[in-house]
């Protein structure tokens, strides 16, 4: 069963849905999480207290995908090209597990700056 979450990052608040992967379940169990945003091109990432391996690894992702990056134990929000992208693709630094999707326009995350506070919590209801 999927889990609805709210992500607040700097001036942005967005809802998202975690998928049914084991990785997403582990992250849902760790919520709420507070962190500080790092940026890499049109990606926000930050460390979280979850340590799992890759599950259905993806080298490229879609606009609005949420990912888990095992080398950094990081939660990633993809809203455009990264420095590793080729052409119009969205390419993480290395393979990620896709754990969910932003609902609506993910490009609102372009407003978030490195160092801004990020909170992820489950939406009850």
PDB file of C-alpha atoms in Angstrom, residues 2 11 16 18 20 22 24 32 37 41 55-56 81-82 85 91 100 103 105 107 125:
ATOM      1  CA  UNK A   2       1.392   3.425  -0.941  1.00  0.00           C
ATOM      2  CA  UNK A  11       9.577  27.983   0.684  1.00  0.00           C
ATOM      3  CA  UNK A  16       4.113  12.986  -2.769  1.00  0.00           C
ATOM      4  CA  UNK A  18       5.840   6.628  -1.641  1.00  0.00           C
ATOM      5  CA  UNK A  20       5.377  -0.184  -2.475  1.00  0.00           C
ATOM      6  CA  UNK A  22      10.808  -2.316   0.655  1.00  0.00           C
ATOM      7  CA  UNK A  24      10.058   3.145   0.616  1.00  0.00           C
ATOM      8  CA  UNK A  32       9.247  12.300  10.266  1.00  0.00           C
ATOM      9  CA  UNK A  37      19.011  20.481   1.657  1.00  0.00           C
ATOM     10  CA  UNK A  41      21.741  20.638 -10.603  1.00  0.00           C
ATOM     11  CA  UNK A  55      16.271  -2.246  -5.110  1.00  0.00           C
ATOM     12  CA  UNK A  56      15.341  -2.240  -8.818  1.00  0.00           C
ATOM     13  CA  UNK A  81      18.695  17.800 -15.227  1.00  0.00           C
ATOM     14  CA  UNK A  82      21.757  17.109 -13.076  1.00  0.00           C
ATOM     15  CA  UNK A  85      22.631  14.227 -17.361  1.00  0.00           C
ATOM     16  CA  UNK A  91      20.593  11.131 -14.326  1.00  0.00           C
ATOM     17  CA  UNK A 100       7.898   7.479  -5.076  1.00  0.00           C
ATOM     18  CA  UNK A 103       2.210  14.981  -6.964  1.00  0.00           C
ATOM     19  CA  UNK A 105       4.640  20.241 -10.501  1.00  0.00           C
ATOM     20  CA  UNK A 107       9.800  22.048 -10.718  1.00  0.00           C
ATOM     21  CA  UNK A 125      -5.956  10.631   6.566  1.00  0.00           C
TER      22      UNK A 125
END
